[in-house]
Amino acid sequence: MRTLAFSASITAISLVGHLPASGQVPEEPVVLEQGVPQFFVDDWLVDDRFAIKSKRNAVVHVARPPQKHAANPVYTGDSGYLSVARHPETGKFQLWTQVHESVPEPEGNFSSRYAIAYAESDDGLSWKAPNLGLFEWKGTRDNNIVIRGPRNARASGPQLLLTLPEEDRRGFSHVMTFRTGGAGKENDGIRLIGSHDGIHWDSASGVRLKHLHSDTLNSIVYDAERKRYLMTCRAKDRYRRFNGAMIDTGASRRISVLSSDELWTEWEGSPTTLLIPDEIDAEEDFHFFYGMPMHHYAGIYWGFLWVFRMNDPIHTELVTSRDGIHWKRAPKRQPLIPRGPENSWDDGMTFGGPHWVELGDEWWFYYAGHDGAHESKDRTAAIGLATCKKERLVGLRGPAGGGGVVVTRRIEWPGGDLFLNTSPFVEDESRVTVRVSDAIRDPFDGYDHDDCLPITGDSVRQRVSWQDGRTMKDFAGQTVRLEIFLENADLFTVVAE
């Protein structure tokens, strides 16, 4: 056993060398920030994890995908790729979605036009599409269209940018990226525009970020730690950009990325490929990725990967990254938003949006669902909702029959209490305790597992304490390890508050 007084000197001499910090391995001690949850979607914070009865058990990552809402679909009518957020002042839910029109061409052919439409809701379930009269669409101004492309061609793939530095908002409450096409090389590409209400968009503010025929939802996020912007897209500058045999054109439905230090400017360079379908995808003939909207939150890139079987179904899978370059797929490739059962409104395709909406202790995920596969000409689209307790997308599971332990890397405790986001997966049979130890795992006096008041409930913020009123507040500024025992329970995050 170790006493609290010795912790600083012990940890100071225990490290004989530093591993360089990377997207996958942090430099120790890991400096935590109060109020920022530390996720266990990967092993970034984990030094070790093991089962007590290790011959048959293990502590493993598990997916806990959100559950589809009973009210689905929550928005019907013409719809497609989407972005949903709450107004920063009113709290009203705002929805931007891509709508489609088929236009007759000579010789019986049809071309496609797209625009971005708007709807709003007080509760996120009952939506109203206001008659705005801003643009002509399908021969009338009686519609909810808010963005048309240059020369009224195509405007598609909307994403509201949520995590901008204030100076990059340029005074706008809303900043959106979208793609334009069909208006000529001088106009087509990935664009940016600002608005003061999310309805009336300032055309004078609009800029083209990249002339790239990336016909998907091209997603932009800001990484405050690295002070850079990342955009996921397709590498259409070199794949599928000309007619010819497949050996010449190649496959563009992959996930690539562009980066820029500045937002409102022409982005330089060529997309770098990040994700290519692998042998597990190939087992079910999912040889393509249709796109990957993403969000940046708590130091993690959250990607919503659209996994595609040519020319048939699409579903959404969660992928995560610490640096935006190296990505981890979902445990057992479990879909985040699976397709619905046969003959349901979303049995063909599900396109998850680029971020969630936090509502109390829940995360709400909106998605576009289709009742037909990609090649279907008769499919219809609607918008659905899936919900989960916040932060609970992927966690670590402590097994039955003895449980297991998650040992963190050495962390610098910033002060405040320790809270866990844990959930039992077997009711009335779960147990969670925490030991605080030094660099070589000697526990501090009074902070062992037997001293910890067991956690058995289900809450996104469960305060950890030990006998005699001890808390993690006693370790402010100290370097420690947390050793979390889990039996019949899942661990999602730890946070200092």
PDB file of N, CA, C and O in Angstrom, residues 64 397-401 423-431 456 487-490:
ATOM      1  N   ARG A  64     -22.819  -0.474 -28.272  1.00  0.00           N
ATOM      2  CA  ARG A  64     -24.171  -0.284 -27.740  1.00  0.00           C
ATOM      3  C   ARG A  64     -24.878   0.731 -28.649  1.00  0.00           C
ATOM      4  O   ARG A  64     -25.015   1.906 -28.299  1.00  0.00           O
ATOM      5  N   ARG A 397     -16.469  -4.086 -21.530  1.00  0.00           N
ATOM      6  CA  ARG A 397     -17.358  -4.949 -20.763  1.00  0.00           C
ATOM      7  C   ARG A 397     -16.571  -5.857 -19.823  1.00  0.00           C
ATOM      8  O   ARG A 397     -15.662  -6.576 -20.245  1.00  0.00           O
ATOM      9  N   GLY A 398     -16.950  -5.779 -18.529  1.00  0.00           N
ATOM     10  CA  GLY A 398     -16.394  -6.698 -17.547  1.00  0.00           C
ATOM     11  C   GLY A 398     -17.249  -7.946 -17.482  1.00  0.00           C
ATOM     12  O   GLY A 398     -18.465  -7.861 -17.299  1.00  0.00           O
ATOM     13  N   PRO A 399     -16.668  -9.129 -17.638  1.00  0.00           N
ATOM     14  CA  PRO A 399     -17.469 -10.337 -17.807  1.00  0.00           C
ATOM     15  C   PRO A 399     -18.094 -10.838 -16.518  1.00  0.00           C
ATOM     16  O   PRO A 399     -17.709 -10.436 -15.406  1.00  0.00           O
ATOM     17  N   ALA A 400     -19.064 -11.718 -16.672  1.00  0.00           N
ATOM     18  CA  ALA A 400     -19.631 -12.441 -15.533  1.00  0.00           C
ATOM     19  C   ALA A 400     -18.611 -13.469 -15.048  1.00  0.00           C
ATOM     20  O   ALA A 400     -17.593 -13.722 -15.695  1.00  0.00           O
ATOM     21  N   GLY A 401     -18.895 -14.057 -13.905  1.00  0.00           N
ATOM     22  CA  GLY A 401     -18.030 -15.119 -13.409  1.00  0.00           C
ATOM     23  C   GLY A 401     -16.674 -14.648 -12.954  1.00  0.00           C
ATOM     24  O   GLY A 401     -15.642 -15.243 -13.293  1.00  0.00           O
ATOM     25  N   SER A 423     -22.874   1.052 -16.937  1.00  0.00           N
ATOM     26  CA  SER A 423     -24.208   0.477 -17.035  1.00  0.00           C
ATOM     27  C   SER A 423     -24.126  -1.018 -16.832  1.00  0.00           C
ATOM     28  O   SER A 423     -23.272  -1.684 -17.434  1.00  0.00           O
ATOM     29  N   PRO A 424     -24.992  -1.600 -16.004  1.00  0.00           N
ATOM     30  CA  PRO A 424     -25.025  -3.060 -15.873  1.00  0.00           C
ATOM     31  C   PRO A 424     -25.605  -3.694 -17.124  1.00  0.00           C
ATOM     32  O   PRO A 424     -26.506  -3.138 -17.750  1.00  0.00           O
ATOM     33  N   PHE A 425     -25.074  -4.853 -17.533  1.00  0.00           N
ATOM     34  CA  PHE A 425     -25.716  -5.582 -18.616  1.00  0.00           C
ATOM     35  C   PHE A 425     -26.410  -6.831 -18.088  1.00  0.00           C
ATOM     36  O   PHE A 425     -27.075  -7.547 -18.840  1.00  0.00           O
ATOM     37  N   VAL A 426     -26.263  -7.090 -16.800  1.00  0.00           N
ATOM     38  CA  VAL A 426     -27.072  -8.094 -16.112  1.00  0.00           C
ATOM     39  C   VAL A 426     -27.637  -7.423 -14.872  1.00  0.00           C
ATOM     40  O   VAL A 426     -26.901  -7.070 -13.944  1.00  0.00           O
ATOM     41  N   GLU A 427     -28.951  -7.191 -14.856  1.00  0.00           N
ATOM     42  CA  GLU A 427     -29.569  -6.462 -13.752  1.00  0.00           C
ATOM     43  C   GLU A 427     -29.346  -7.179 -12.426  1.00  0.00           C
ATOM     44  O   GLU A 427     -29.425  -8.413 -12.332  1.00  0.00           O
ATOM     45  N   ASP A 428     -29.055  -6.383 -11.381  1.00  0.00           N
ATOM     46  CA  ASP A 428     -28.906  -6.855  -9.997  1.00  0.00           C
ATOM     47  C   ASP A 428     -27.717  -7.781  -9.798  1.00  0.00           C
ATOM     48  O   ASP A 428     -27.566  -8.383  -8.733  1.00  0.00           O
ATOM     49  N   GLU A 429     -26.856  -7.902 -10.813  1.00  0.00           N
ATOM     50  CA  GLU A 429     -25.682  -8.771 -10.654  1.00  0.00           C
ATOM     51  C   GLU A 429     -24.394  -8.062 -11.037  1.00  0.00           C
ATOM     52  O   GLU A 429     -23.363  -8.695 -11.213  1.00  0.00           O
ATOM     53  N   SER A 430     -24.451  -6.750 -11.165  1.00  0.00           N
ATOM     54  CA  SER A 430     -23.267  -6.001 -11.576  1.00  0.00           C
ATOM     55  C   SER A 430     -22.565  -5.409 -10.356  1.00  0.00           C
ATOM     56  O   SER A 430     -23.171  -5.184  -9.301  1.00  0.00           O
ATOM     57  N   ARG A 431     -21.281  -5.136 -10.544  1.00  0.00           N
ATOM     58  CA  ARG A 431     -20.488  -4.518  -9.477  1.00  0.00           C
ATOM     59  C   ARG A 431     -19.338  -3.759 -10.121  1.00  0.00           C
ATOM     60  O   ARG A 431     -18.659  -4.277 -11.022  1.00  0.00           O
ATOM     61  N   THR A 456     -23.494   0.119  -8.414  1.00  0.00           N
ATOM     62  CA  THR A 456     -24.342  -0.927  -8.988  1.00  0.00           C
ATOM     63  C   THR A 456     -25.441  -0.363  -9.878  1.00  0.00           C
ATOM     64  O   THR A 456     -26.171  -1.113 -10.513  1.00  0.00           O
ATOM     65  N   GLU A 487     -17.789  -6.098 -13.183  1.00  0.00           N
ATOM     66  CA  GLU A 487     -18.402  -7.419 -13.296  1.00  0.00           C
ATOM     67  C   GLU A 487     -19.843  -7.237 -13.759  1.00  0.00           C
ATOM     68  O   GLU A 487     -20.610  -6.500 -13.147  1.00  0.00           O
ATOM     69  N   ASN A 488     -20.167  -7.878 -14.892  1.00  0.00           N
ATOM     70  CA  ASN A 488     -21.499  -7.724 -15.479  1.00  0.00           C
ATOM     71  C   ASN A 488     -21.835  -6.253 -15.733  1.00  0.00           C
ATOM     72  O   ASN A 488     -22.987  -5.832 -15.573  1.00  0.00           O
ATOM     73  N   ALA A 489     -20.833  -5.484 -16.124  1.00  0.00           N
ATOM     74  CA  ALA A 489     -21.034  -4.045 -16.314  1.00  0.00           C
ATOM     75  C   ALA A 489     -20.190  -3.547 -17.477  1.00  0.00           C
ATOM     76  O   ALA A 489     -19.132  -4.117 -17.786  1.00  0.00           O
ATOM     77  N   ASP A 490     -20.672  -2.486 -18.119  1.00  0.00           N
ATOM     78  CA  ASP A 490     -19.956  -1.818 -19.203  1.00  0.00           C
ATOM     79  C   ASP A 490     -19.463  -0.462 -18.730  1.00  0.00           C
ATOM     80  O   ASP A 490     -20.175   0.253 -18.017  1.00  0.00           O
TER      81      ASP A 490
END
